[in-house]
XYZ file of C-alpha atoms in Angstrom:
774
model
C -1.327 17.467 -29.923
C 2.111 16.950 -28.572
C 4.574 16.365 -31.566
C 7.884 14.979 -31.747
C 9.796 18.209 -30.626
C 7.160 18.744 -27.733
C 7.859 15.269 -26.182
C 11.582 16.125 -26.609
C 11.529 19.486 -24.820
C 9.004 17.476 -21.934
C 12.036 14.875 -22.111
C 14.723 17.106 -21.568
C 13.021 18.773 -18.606
C 12.417 15.738 -16.545
C 16.046 14.165 -17.656
C 17.427 17.236 -15.659
C 14.989 17.334 -12.942
C 15.366 13.896 -12.664
C 19.331 14.304 -12.630
C 19.476 17.349 -10.453
C 16.914 15.109 -7.698
C 19.554 12.798 -7.791
C 22.727 15.523 -8.029
C 21.038 16.894 -4.436
C 19.913 13.722 -3.260
C 24.085 12.271 -3.711
C 25.163 15.502 -2.025
C 22.475 15.273 0.820
C 23.012 12.256 1.961
C 26.857 12.107 2.212
C 26.329 15.030 5.026
C 26.980 13.697 9.080
C 23.295 15.571 10.041
C 20.805 14.124 7.198
C 22.782 10.619 8.008
C 19.295 9.404 10.298
C 17.461 11.120 7.420
C 18.877 8.611 4.490
C 19.566 5.891 6.791
C 17.130 5.839 9.019
C 16.654 1.886 8.916
C 19.642 0.760 9.947
C 19.332 3.659 12.912
C 16.606 1.545 13.725
C 17.714 -1.436 13.703
C 20.791 -0.326 15.986
C 23.371 -1.123 13.188
C 24.937 2.235 12.755
C 25.770 5.069 14.997
C 25.588 9.161 13.918
C 28.747 10.476 12.775
C 28.233 13.785 14.068
C 29.127 12.702 17.964
C 33.182 13.516 17.803
C 35.714 15.711 15.627
C 35.374 19.627 14.955
C 31.972 21.152 14.154
C 32.547 21.698 10.164
C 32.982 18.026 10.013
C 29.977 17.053 12.017
C 28.075 19.114 10.142
C 29.531 18.302 6.346
C 31.787 15.868 5.010
C 34.908 17.523 3.909
C 35.879 14.424 2.151
C 36.157 15.324 -1.174
C 36.385 12.149 -2.967
C 33.154 10.513 -1.351
C 31.829 12.994 -3.340
C 33.671 11.969 -7.222
C 30.921 8.650 -6.410
C 28.211 9.819 -5.964
C 26.520 7.373 -8.147
C 27.576 4.265 -6.500
C 25.046 4.400 -4.625
C 22.702 2.354 -7.811
C 25.601 -0.713 -7.532
C 25.689 -0.614 -3.686
C 22.472 -1.306 -3.950
C 21.783 -3.701 -6.029
C 24.793 -5.845 -4.337
C 22.243 -7.399 -1.670
C 21.185 -11.227 -2.421
C 17.815 -11.416 -2.359
C 18.137 -13.960 0.569
C 20.086 -11.304 2.557
C 17.593 -8.936 1.266
C 14.217 -10.562 3.325
C 16.466 -11.074 6.483
C 17.098 -7.320 6.639
C 13.562 -6.081 5.257
C 11.209 -8.752 5.147
C 9.047 -10.555 2.489
C 6.779 -8.781 1.305
C 9.531 -5.504 0.992
C 11.267 -8.285 -1.246
C 8.487 -9.787 -3.566
C 6.780 -5.897 -4.027
C 10.696 -5.232 -5.737
C 10.129 -7.892 -7.956
C 7.178 -6.569 -8.978
C 9.763 -4.362 -11.195
C 11.396 -7.498 -11.599
C 8.703 -8.796 -13.268
C 7.900 -5.362 -15.169
C 11.912 -5.852 -16.349
C 11.293 -9.800 -17.571
C 7.658 -8.584 -19.445
C 8.467 -5.542 -21.418
C 11.892 -5.544 -22.508
C 11.949 -9.008 -25.030
C 8.377 -7.528 -25.811
C 9.552 -4.236 -26.769
C 13.004 -5.453 -28.662
C 10.522 -7.291 -30.820
C 7.999 -4.358 -30.744
C 10.684 -2.527 -32.084
C 12.756 -4.917 -34.355
C 8.649 -6.079 -36.150
C 6.061 -3.843 -36.032
C 7.657 -0.419 -35.853
C 8.422 -1.188 -39.706
C 5.610 -2.756 -40.625
C 4.202 0.725 -39.176
C 6.646 3.184 -40.704
C 6.421 1.679 -44.056
C 2.874 3.400 -44.911
C 1.407 6.660 -45.428
C -2.117 5.363 -43.781
C -1.400 9.428 -41.870
C -0.487 11.199 -44.553
C -3.585 10.354 -47.034
C -6.003 10.646 -43.942
C -4.535 13.958 -43.336
C -5.502 15.530 -46.881
C -8.610 13.247 -47.345
C -10.441 14.237 -43.487
C -8.611 17.082 -41.777
C -6.828 14.332 -38.800
C -3.951 15.709 -36.903
C -1.251 13.902 -36.504
C 2.224 13.495 -35.571
C 5.851 12.115 -36.205
C 5.281 10.019 -33.545
C 1.832 8.482 -34.814
C 3.972 7.286 -38.118
C 5.264 4.956 -36.125
C 1.530 3.687 -35.000
C -0.874 0.558 -35.963
C -2.177 4.433 -36.888
C -0.313 4.348 -40.721
C -1.686 1.148 -41.447
C -3.896 2.252 -43.891
C -7.335 0.002 -43.651
C -7.878 -3.577 -44.944
C -3.946 -4.407 -45.053
C -2.913 -8.029 -44.269
C -0.563 -6.248 -42.548
C -2.873 -6.473 -39.576
C -1.078 -10.314 -39.559
C 1.831 -8.612 -38.177
C -0.474 -7.483 -35.136
C -2.244 -10.211 -34.366
C 0.804 -12.361 -34.553
C 2.680 -10.630 -31.987
C -0.886 -9.838 -29.806
C -0.186 -13.693 -29.298
C 3.492 -13.492 -28.630
C 2.946 -10.808 -26.125
C 0.387 -12.461 -24.519
C 1.870 -15.847 -24.203
C 5.092 -14.269 -22.766
C 3.012 -12.238 -20.299
C 1.926 -15.374 -19.097
C 4.243 -17.610 -18.712
C 5.974 -14.305 -17.296
C 3.312 -14.614 -14.423
C 3.482 -18.255 -14.268
C 6.726 -18.219 -13.465
C 6.873 -15.362 -10.832
C 4.047 -16.321 -9.443
C 5.207 -19.974 -8.894
C 8.744 -18.653 -7.355
C 7.052 -15.733 -4.276
C 4.267 -18.970 -4.171
C 7.361 -20.855 -3.150
C 9.284 -18.026 -1.373
C 5.702 -17.595 1.140
C 5.707 -21.358 2.066
C 9.367 -21.107 2.661
C 9.222 -17.663 4.831
C 6.254 -19.615 6.518
C 8.480 -22.525 7.005
C 11.587 -20.836 8.030
C 10.276 -18.362 10.096
C 10.620 -18.404 13.990
C 8.241 -18.194 16.505
C 5.370 -15.661 15.637
C 2.013 -15.366 17.987
C 0.156 -15.041 14.547
C 0.962 -18.460 14.011
C -0.779 -19.963 16.968
C -3.529 -17.616 17.346
C -7.197 -16.932 15.014
C -9.141 -13.875 15.490
C -12.865 -14.807 16.820
C -16.022 -12.795 15.423
C -19.535 -12.571 15.437
C -19.672 -14.746 18.496
C -23.431 -15.052 19.639
C -24.782 -13.615 22.767
C -25.531 -15.099 25.840
C -27.380 -13.584 28.835
C -26.009 -16.354 31.246
C -22.280 -16.017 30.708
C -19.246 -13.481 29.187
C -18.192 -13.276 26.229
C -15.510 -14.105 27.484
C -16.561 -16.708 29.208
C -18.426 -18.041 26.409
C -15.276 -17.915 23.669
C -13.926 -19.719 26.616
C -16.350 -23.156 26.932
C -16.704 -23.094 22.935
C -13.229 -23.797 22.384
C -12.336 -26.456 24.725
C -15.667 -28.536 23.953
C -14.946 -27.973 20.427
C -10.737 -27.818 20.719
C -10.524 -29.955 23.455
C -6.845 -30.745 22.208
C -5.620 -27.644 20.957
C -6.702 -24.321 22.788
C -4.690 -22.623 25.262
C -5.910 -19.645 26.017
C -7.811 -16.061 24.703
C -8.369 -12.861 24.304
C -11.729 -10.883 23.852
C -11.096 -7.524 21.932
C -12.534 -4.182 24.366
C -13.536 -0.478 22.265
C -10.744 1.524 23.236
C -10.731 3.316 21.069
C -11.638 6.718 23.113
C -9.190 5.198 26.038
C -6.640 5.250 23.154
C -7.588 9.138 21.867
C -7.328 10.316 25.086
C -3.673 8.825 25.272
C -3.205 9.833 22.049
C -3.734 13.820 23.225
C -1.837 13.295 26.706
C 0.567 12.284 24.910
C 1.228 15.094 22.527
C 0.210 18.155 24.982
C 2.745 16.378 26.337
C 5.602 17.000 24.222
C 4.167 20.601 24.121
C 5.106 20.525 27.753
C 8.370 19.246 27.042
C 8.879 21.956 24.223
C 7.947 24.961 26.884
C 10.320 23.545 29.505
C 13.030 23.307 26.873
C 12.118 26.925 25.635
C 12.727 28.084 29.195
C 15.501 25.662 29.910
C 17.176 28.088 27.207
C 16.240 31.762 28.547
C 14.467 32.132 32.006
C 14.371 35.499 31.672
C 10.208 35.257 30.236
C 8.383 32.478 30.943
C 6.667 30.916 27.850
C 2.855 32.751 26.836
C 0.611 31.387 24.437
C -2.680 31.443 22.506
C -5.759 28.814 24.174
C -7.818 29.323 20.860
C -7.812 28.189 17.717
C -4.251 26.972 16.754
C -2.939 29.669 19.318
C -4.262 32.283 16.477
C -6.463 33.302 19.288
C -7.527 33.431 22.321
C -6.910 34.694 26.060
C -2.917 34.442 26.921
C -1.395 32.232 29.833
C 1.743 30.521 31.188
C 2.663 27.920 28.873
C 3.782 26.319 31.124
C 1.293 26.397 34.021
C -1.378 25.443 30.766
C 0.248 22.018 29.376
C 0.309 20.889 32.648
C -3.239 21.596 33.660
C -4.089 20.280 30.550
C -2.117 17.253 31.229
C -3.729 16.027 34.938
C -6.638 16.864 33.269
C -6.701 14.348 30.679
C -5.065 12.108 33.333
C -7.431 11.604 35.565
C -10.105 11.416 32.349
C -7.991 8.728 31.528
C -7.625 6.890 35.064
C -11.487 7.104 34.587
C -12.288 5.246 31.106
C -9.776 2.736 32.011
C -11.803 1.495 34.773
C -14.872 1.746 32.375
C -12.818 -0.526 30.002
C -11.922 -3.000 32.122
C -15.542 -3.151 34.459
C -17.989 -1.994 31.578
C -19.716 -5.013 30.156
C -20.541 -2.880 27.068
C -17.347 -2.216 26.358
C -16.675 -5.552 25.274
C -16.928 -6.732 21.889
C -17.973 -9.883 20.673
C -14.525 -11.325 19.475
C -12.012 -12.693 20.611
C -7.932 -13.447 19.669
C -8.154 -17.233 20.844
C -4.659 -18.340 21.290
C -4.023 -23.164 20.395
C -0.859 -24.934 22.246
C -0.323 -25.931 18.604
C -0.068 -24.291 14.979
C -1.852 -26.950 13.203
C -4.616 -26.838 15.828
C -4.648 -22.749 15.705
C -4.779 -23.920 11.177
C -7.908 -26.332 11.525
C -9.786 -23.506 12.823
C -9.479 -20.342 11.251
C -10.123 -22.658 7.806
C -13.030 -24.443 9.322
C -16.486 -24.178 9.715
C -17.488 -23.525 13.567
C -21.050 -23.978 14.453
C -23.659 -25.215 12.032
C -25.296 -21.285 12.057
C -22.758 -19.773 8.898
C -22.662 -16.439 10.137
C -21.741 -17.734 14.160
C -18.238 -18.343 15.252
C -16.122 -17.097 12.542
C -12.465 -17.143 12.102
C -9.753 -16.013 10.380
C -6.077 -15.516 11.160
C -5.106 -12.850 13.178
C -2.964 -10.832 11.861
C 0.039 -10.252 13.559
C -0.227 -8.050 16.732
C 1.697 -4.480 14.564
C -0.869 -5.336 11.721
C -3.873 -5.165 13.618
C -5.939 -1.948 13.036
C -7.598 -1.712 16.326
C -9.853 0.802 16.126
C -11.024 -1.272 13.490
C -12.074 -4.319 15.863
C -14.759 -2.467 17.852
C -17.376 -2.381 14.779
C -19.341 -4.651 14.985
C -19.520 -7.192 12.455
C -22.705 -7.004 11.456
C -22.332 -4.022 10.867
C -19.505 -4.389 8.345
C -22.122 -5.272 5.683
C -24.181 -1.777 5.875
C -20.627 0.400 5.858
C -19.675 -1.208 3.271
C -22.330 -1.716 0.923
C -22.320 2.562 1.932
C -18.847 2.693 0.613
C -19.430 1.268 -2.512
C -21.734 3.362 -3.079
C -19.756 6.495 -2.168
C -16.777 5.307 -4.456
C -18.945 4.732 -7.209
C -19.617 8.162 -7.573
C -16.339 9.483 -6.185
C -15.181 7.538 -9.351
C -17.696 8.772 -12.324
C -17.909 12.066 -11.155
C -13.719 12.410 -10.472
C -13.955 12.457 -14.527
C -15.298 15.437 -14.914
C -12.516 17.622 -13.030
C -9.462 15.570 -14.726
C -11.253 16.457 -18.409
C -11.681 19.600 -17.215
C -7.817 20.462 -15.884
C -6.286 18.313 -19.021
C -8.388 21.099 -21.447
C -7.577 23.516 -19.557
C -3.741 22.658 -20.133
C -3.351 22.575 -23.257
C -2.839 25.200 -26.149
C -6.365 25.450 -26.680
C -7.769 26.037 -23.709
C -5.545 28.910 -22.523
C -5.975 30.352 -25.221
C -9.912 29.760 -24.479
C -9.500 30.602 -20.933
C -6.276 33.579 -21.188
C -6.360 35.041 -24.780
C -4.195 37.574 -23.411
C -1.155 34.476 -23.886
C -1.722 33.699 -26.892
C 0.928 35.521 -28.654
C 3.629 34.051 -24.978
C 2.177 30.044 -25.545
C 2.277 29.866 -29.286
C 6.420 30.713 -28.528
C 8.026 27.332 -29.816
C 9.800 26.662 -26.699
C 6.852 27.797 -24.052
C 3.789 25.663 -26.693
C 6.288 22.917 -26.592
C 6.946 23.297 -22.884
C 2.626 23.481 -22.386
C 1.560 20.846 -24.682
C 4.662 17.661 -23.628
C 5.137 18.810 -20.310
C 2.168 20.112 -18.519
C -0.514 17.633 -19.208
C 1.489 15.317 -17.504
C 2.068 17.242 -14.198
C -1.435 18.395 -14.770
C -2.658 15.266 -13.659
C -0.286 13.738 -11.140
C -0.996 17.347 -8.877
C -4.765 16.245 -9.314
C -3.903 12.904 -8.153
C -1.948 13.405 -4.965
C -4.793 13.834 -2.481
C -6.615 10.707 -3.733
C -4.814 7.536 -2.366
C -6.050 8.996 1.788
C -9.385 9.884 0.092
C -9.339 6.077 -0.450
C -7.542 4.660 2.616
C -10.352 6.604 4.828
C -13.284 4.999 2.839
C -11.412 1.317 3.820
C -10.752 2.123 7.243
C -14.914 3.410 7.050
C -15.254 -0.544 6.020
C -13.947 -2.240 8.935
C -11.025 -4.308 7.531
C -9.238 -5.237 11.578
C -5.021 -4.956 9.772
C -3.034 -2.635 8.149
C -2.081 -4.762 5.450
C -5.652 -5.855 4.671
C -6.225 -1.836 4.540
C -3.735 -1.373 2.374
C -4.731 -4.028 -0.303
C -8.154 -2.649 -0.945
C -7.443 0.796 -0.709
C -4.723 -0.581 -3.653
C -7.776 -2.016 -5.531
C -9.290 0.395 -5.624
C -6.689 3.203 -6.916
C -6.097 0.671 -9.524
C -9.938 0.633 -10.463
C -9.416 4.626 -10.838
C -7.136 4.667 -12.574
C -7.757 2.453 -15.514
C -11.101 3.982 -15.588
C -10.371 7.839 -14.476
C -6.489 8.470 -16.210
C -6.648 5.670 -18.892
C -10.378 5.345 -20.740
C -10.688 8.944 -19.001
C -7.752 10.103 -20.518
C -8.160 8.545 -23.947
C -11.783 9.023 -24.798
C -11.851 12.814 -24.000
C -9.068 13.244 -25.268
C -10.307 11.667 -28.487
C -12.325 13.715 -28.395
C -11.410 16.514 -27.468
C -8.512 16.010 -30.659
C -10.978 15.125 -33.497
C -14.021 17.231 -32.354
C -13.492 19.348 -35.530
C -13.001 16.098 -37.692
C -16.178 15.008 -36.306
C -18.485 18.388 -37.051
C -17.145 17.672 -40.603
C -17.276 13.858 -41.781
C -20.530 11.650 -42.801
C -21.301 9.018 -40.217
C -19.712 6.170 -41.308
C -16.387 7.807 -40.910
C -16.808 8.324 -37.528
C -15.470 5.133 -35.646
C -12.664 4.541 -38.140
C -11.650 8.779 -36.774
C -11.853 6.740 -33.245
C -9.738 4.514 -34.586
C -6.821 6.649 -35.404
C -7.339 8.946 -32.763
C -6.889 6.162 -29.869
C -3.238 5.314 -30.885
C -2.582 8.927 -30.945
C -3.388 9.652 -26.816
C -0.220 7.389 -26.909
C 1.752 10.905 -26.505
C 0.063 12.107 -23.335
C 1.084 9.106 -21.603
C 4.737 9.080 -22.357
C 4.812 12.736 -21.333
C 3.539 11.346 -17.666
C 5.394 8.668 -18.016
C 7.854 10.971 -17.804
C 6.855 12.917 -15.094
C 5.794 10.245 -12.692
C 7.962 7.697 -13.708
C 11.501 9.674 -13.683
C 11.674 13.236 -12.377
C 8.785 11.174 -9.581
C 10.987 8.347 -8.983
C 14.126 10.558 -8.876
C 11.608 12.761 -6.564
C 11.265 10.115 -3.931
C 14.659 8.999 -3.053
C 15.947 12.775 -2.947
C 13.437 12.399 -0.209
C 12.304 16.725 0.370
C 9.792 16.314 2.831
C 11.162 14.140 5.123
C 13.875 16.100 5.633
C 12.578 19.361 6.065
C 10.330 17.369 8.830
C 13.006 16.241 10.368
C 15.064 18.708 10.733
C 12.040 20.583 11.740
C 11.403 18.174 14.611
C 14.479 17.877 15.224
C 15.266 21.679 16.155
C 12.043 22.189 18.237
C 10.446 18.938 19.546
C 13.316 16.419 19.990
C 14.422 15.657 23.781
C 15.656 12.407 24.166
C 16.901 9.250 21.735
C 13.309 8.084 21.261
C 11.870 11.324 20.044
C 14.961 11.293 17.534
C 13.578 7.794 16.555
C 10.211 9.375 16.264
C 11.236 11.680 14.242
C 12.892 9.726 11.824
C 10.979 6.984 11.361
C 10.312 6.785 7.316
C 6.823 5.111 7.217
C 6.474 2.131 5.120
C 6.602 1.261 1.604
C 2.851 2.263 1.297
C 1.799 -0.494 -1.283
C -2.044 1.744 -1.148
C 0.019 4.542 -3.743
C 2.991 2.422 -5.324
C 1.858 -1.063 -6.146
C -1.475 0.398 -8.383
C 0.541 2.949 -10.362
C 3.033 0.592 -10.771
C 0.341 -1.520 -12.434
C -0.841 1.617 -14.423
C 2.630 0.970 -16.662
C 1.793 -2.722 -17.252
C -1.386 -1.644 -18.855
C 0.197 1.104 -20.617
C 2.174 -0.895 -21.849
C 0.419 -3.984 -22.848
C -2.068 -1.740 -24.036
C 0.041 0.088 -26.618
C 2.792 -2.438 -27.363
C 0.694 -3.028 -30.389
C -0.219 -0.316 -30.731
C 2.343 2.548 -30.217
C 5.276 0.489 -29.809
C 7.309 3.621 -29.685
C 5.786 3.842 -26.145
C 8.067 1.111 -24.791
C 11.354 2.104 -24.186
C 10.025 5.114 -21.863
C 8.070 2.142 -19.521
C 11.365 -0.052 -19.877
C 13.147 3.296 -18.462
C 10.602 3.546 -16.054
C 11.135 0.156 -14.187
C 14.815 0.248 -14.278
C 15.008 2.707 -12.612
C 12.444 2.327 -9.942
C 13.714 -1.353 -9.152
C 17.138 0.787 -8.022
C 15.502 3.598 -6.635
C 12.925 1.394 -4.414
C 15.544 -1.552 -3.750
C 17.902 1.663 -1.938
C 15.084 2.798 -0.387
C 14.167 -0.406 0.831
C 17.276 -1.409 2.372
C 18.201 2.241 3.671
C 15.265 3.784 4.725
C 11.921 2.343 4.980
C 10.927 0.684 8.198
C 8.344 -1.628 6.979
C 4.937 -1.844 9.833
C 4.319 -5.250 9.287
C 4.633 -8.787 7.814
C 2.438 -10.417 5.664
C 4.051 -13.210 3.948
C 3.248 -11.414 0.224
C -0.395 -12.327 0.849
C -0.910 -9.175 -2.090
C 0.139 -11.230 -4.890
C -2.696 -13.101 -5.961
C -3.890 -9.512 -6.262
C -0.780 -8.237 -8.622
C -1.388 -11.094 -10.907
C -4.643 -10.611 -11.258
C -3.867 -6.742 -11.860
C -1.474 -7.635 -14.838
C -4.327 -10.480 -16.281
C -6.630 -7.670 -15.727
C -4.347 -5.119 -18.227
C -3.464 -8.050 -20.825
C -7.212 -8.670 -20.997
C -8.262 -4.887 -21.388
C -5.168 -4.677 -24.032
C -6.631 -7.173 -26.135
C -9.656 -5.610 -26.531
C -8.659 -2.564 -27.268
C -7.028 -4.192 -30.374
C -9.921 -5.980 -30.720
C -11.772 -3.396 -30.746
C -9.139 -0.684 -32.903
C -9.032 -3.947 -35.036
C -12.760 -3.390 -35.886
C -12.552 0.698 -36.999
C -9.441 -0.719 -39.553
C -12.501 -3.722 -41.741
C -10.154 -6.366 -40.870
C -12.768 -8.720 -40.499
C -10.884 -11.686 -41.581
C -8.206 -10.894 -38.986
C -10.510 -9.629 -36.169
C -11.795 -13.130 -35.434
C -8.238 -14.550 -34.641
C -8.390 -12.451 -31.275
C -11.364 -13.939 -29.812
C -9.450 -16.195 -28.372
C -6.925 -13.871 -26.756
C -9.206 -13.059 -23.620
C -10.292 -16.440 -23.385
C -7.276 -17.824 -23.433
C -5.751 -15.005 -21.096
C -8.560 -15.533 -18.362
C -8.464 -19.232 -18.548
C -4.758 -18.870 -17.291
C -5.752 -16.310 -14.395
C -8.116 -19.458 -13.501
C -5.930 -22.317 -13.746
C -2.627 -19.808 -11.755
C -5.113 -19.472 -9.168
C -6.557 -22.862 -8.941
C -2.732 -24.118 -8.723
C -1.429 -21.466 -6.514
C -3.480 -18.941 -4.643
C -4.247 -21.413 -1.427
C -0.887 -21.028 -0.894
C -1.412 -17.153 -0.097
C -4.777 -17.887 1.767
C -4.399 -20.906 3.602
C -1.618 -22.804 5.953
C -1.091 -26.151 5.175
C -1.694 -28.779 7.688
C 1.544 -30.589 6.458
C 3.602 -27.663 6.938
C 1.831 -26.860 10.647
C 2.717 -30.094 11.918
C 6.623 -30.182 10.388
C 6.597 -27.111 12.386
C 5.234 -27.876 15.965
C 7.417 -31.600 15.484
C 10.202 -29.627 15.235
C 9.975 -26.739 17.348
C 9.465 -29.200 20.168
C 12.018 -31.516 19.366
C 14.267 -28.187 19.701
C 12.639 -26.591 22.554
C 10.533 -29.203 24.777
C 9.741 -26.611 27.850
C 8.754 -23.331 26.184
C 6.405 -21.110 27.708
C 4.447 -20.718 24.551
C 1.449 -19.087 27.213
C 3.544 -16.549 28.705
C 4.850 -16.323 25.317
C 0.749 -15.179 24.352
C -0.480 -13.971 26.980
C 0.558 -10.585 26.771
C 0.852 -10.846 22.148
C -2.622 -8.883 22.037
C -3.514 -7.465 24.782
C -4.096 -3.468 23.395
C -1.422 -0.711 22.411
C -3.174 1.873 24.617
C -2.496 -0.492 28.277
C 0.957 -0.689 27.142
C 2.387 2.781 27.657
C 3.180 1.868 30.943
C 2.753 5.921 32.048
C -1.088 5.990 32.193
C -1.539 4.150 35.723
C -2.823 0.880 33.944
C -1.575 -2.119 34.883
C -0.142 -4.182 33.135
C 0.254 -7.103 35.136
C -3.533 -6.691 36.287
C -4.651 -6.978 32.185
C -2.374 -10.239 32.229
C -4.042 -11.973 34.860
C -7.579 -11.598 33.259
C -9.263 -8.678 34.478
C -9.480 -7.498 30.679
C -12.197 -10.183 30.552
C -15.153 -9.091 31.948
C -16.071 -9.652 35.849
C -19.271 -11.138 36.361
C -21.464 -13.025 39.055
C -21.602 -16.590 37.389
C -24.653 -18.153 36.760
C -25.745 -21.553 36.049
C -26.307 -22.870 32.810
C -28.656 -25.392 31.352
C -26.822 -25.916 28.338
C -25.456 -29.278 28.240
C -22.564 -28.893 26.593
C -21.140 -26.256 29.208
C -21.854 -28.674 31.892
C -19.988 -30.783 30.069
C -16.623 -28.994 29.348
C -13.612 -31.134 29.385
C -10.750 -29.122 31.531
C -10.921 -27.019 33.346
C -11.477 -22.533 33.526
C -8.375 -20.683 31.975
C -9.899 -17.924 34.103
C -10.630 -19.169 37.201
C -8.270 -21.907 37.557
C -11.006 -24.713 38.939
C -13.874 -25.969 36.528
C -15.603 -23.725 34.096
C -17.701 -21.134 35.370
C -20.451 -21.546 34.348
C -21.485 -24.436 35.673
C -23.193 -25.386 38.533
C -21.323 -25.338 42.339
C -22.164 -28.297 43.076
C -20.874 -30.299 39.673
C -18.086 -28.171 40.429
C -17.330 -29.972 43.537
C -18.526 -33.443 42.066
C -21.660 -33.642 43.319
C -24.473 -34.706 41.120
C-alpha cells in the first residue's frame, strides 16, 4: 500500500515529467520547421503561412530569437484569451462544448474541495480508529488514510457530518448540471438558428425501403415522397454499395504515393533505378524495378476501378434500400425526420441525415434488418470482453506491486526494498501499468461500434464512448477497488472472525484512494502534458515530410492532426468525475488532484482546439445528454458506495437518511431530460419555419436543388482521377436504369407532380396515363 512518502515520490516524478514535456513543447513549438505540427489548424484554414520560406538556412530551421524562449509558458494565457463565441466560430460548437466538460468539472469540484477540506478532513483526522484497528486486526493503513472516513470509529455520531456533506455535494452537483444543461441547450439552438445553410438541414436518411417488383428503389422513393410530402419533397439520392470501389481507389492511391516516392528518389540519383521486393512488406520475394512495377499495378487497378464503377452504376443489386431525401424547406425535413411515415413502423424509417462530413459511408451498405443481429453479437462480445479483461488487469496490478515482484522475481528483493525504489514501485508503477494496459482498448471498441452499423462518425464515437465508460467503471473503478481490497487485506481476513470481514471491507475500500491518486498523477498530469507535446504526430510528420511529401496537398495530409477523439477523451474525463464524487465524502484528500487535472486539461485542450485539432464533423453538441447522464451515473454510484460503507460502520441511525439521495438524483435526471433533451434530438418546427422564412426573404432566387444535388454523392465518385464522370452522376445515372413497368397501385397513378428522373410524369405510370388518356 502506498504511503504518504510514496505519493510524494510519485508526485515528484509526474510533476518532473510534466515539466519536461512542457519545456520540450515550449522549445519545439518555436522552431520554424515544427510550425505545421503545432499550428496545423491555421494552415488548413489558410490563415498562416510557413515561416521557413525566406532568410538564412539556419533561421529557416531554428528560432534564434532568444527572447521568445523566456516566455516559454505564454501559450497558456494565450489559449485562455479567445472568447467562447469566437471559439465556436473558429472550431465549432462540438469543440467548444467539449471544453465545457472540463469547465463543469472545475465548477463542481472547486467548491466541493474547499468544503470537504474545511469540514470533513478535520472531522476524519481527529480520530484514532485506524490505530486501534492496526493493533486489533493487523489492518494496514497509511497516513493518508487518517484523513479518510476509515479513521472514524464504529457507531460514531460524526457520520452525520458525512451525510450532510453528501447531501450538500449532491445538491451542488445537480445545480451545476442543470445550469450547464440549460446553457448547452441554449447554445445548440442558437448555433442551429444562426448557422449558415447546410445540406443536412434539408435532408433525411430513409432506410428499410420495402422491395417492389415493378419499380427500382429510386422510383419507389420518389413516388412515395411525391405522394406523402407533395409540397416539400425536392430530390433524392439512393445509397449504393461502393465499399469495394472505395477499397480499390484507396489501394490505387497508396500505389500512386509509392510510385511518386520512387520517381522522386530516382530523380535525385539517376545512377541506378530503384529496386524492390514484391513479397510481404517488401521483406522477401523477387526483385523488380520499383517504378515499372508500380506503374503496372496502377494500370491494373485503374482497369478494376473502371469495371467496378460500371457494376455499381448498372447492377440493381448494388443499390441499397435506403436514400438521402432532400426537401425544399427545413420545415419539411423536420416533419419527415420526426414522424412515422407508414402504417408499418418497420418500413420507411426516417432520421436526420448526418452532415456530409459526418457520414460513415461503409455502413450505409449494411441492410437495415441485419443491424439487430450485429448489435446482439457485439453486445455479447462486449460482455465477455469487459469481464474477462478484469483478469489481466488484476494480474498486471498485482505484479506491479512489491509483493508481486518479490513473488515472481525473488532475486530482486534486496533491490526493491531500497526506500526510494520501493516508493517508485508503490507510488508510480501501478498507475502507469494500468494506463499502458488500456492503450488499445478504444481502438477495439471503435471496431466493435463500426461492426454494429452506425451511419455517422459522431454516433460511432458516442457509442464507443459509452462502452468505454462502462468498461472503466467495471474494470478500472470496481475492479481496482474489489481486487485491490482483497489483495491488501487477505492477511486480515484469514485471522479474524466472519462477522468482522464486512468491517474490514468498509475500512479497505477508502484505502484504495492512494492507488487512484497515483493513477490521476500519471494519466491526468504527465499524460496531459504529453498530449500538448504531441511527440507521435511530430515524428510522423517529419518522416512523411522527408519521404512522401511532394505537393502542398501531400503536406496537408501529412500534418492533418485529426479531431478531438471524443470516444477516448470523454470517458476518461468521466472517470475523474466518478473518482471525485465517490471519494469526496470518503477520502477528500483525493480532491485537489482532481481539481489540478481539470484546470490543467482545460488549458491544454483549449490550446489544442484553437491551434491543432481539426474536427471532422459538427454534430451541434449532440453528445451532451450522454455527458449529463454519465455524471448522474457517477453521482448515484457515489451515493450507493457511501451507503454500503456506512452499513459496515454500524451507523444504523444515520444510514437510512442516504436512501433518499439516489431517488432524488434519478428524479432530477428525468426532469433534466424531459426539460432539455428534446433540443438535442429534435428540431423545433417553429425554429425551422423562422429560418426558412428569413432565408427566403434574404435570398429568394437561391437554387436549392443544385446546392443539394451533389451533397450526398459517395466520396469515391468525387475524386475526379479515376475516369468517373461526376456530371453523369449528377444527371441521375447513380440511380438504377431499368425498363419502366406499369403499376396497378393507385397511389402511384395519382402522383401529383412530375418525375424528377425523367422530367415528365411519374415513370411508373402507363403510357396512356402519361399522355393524359383514360
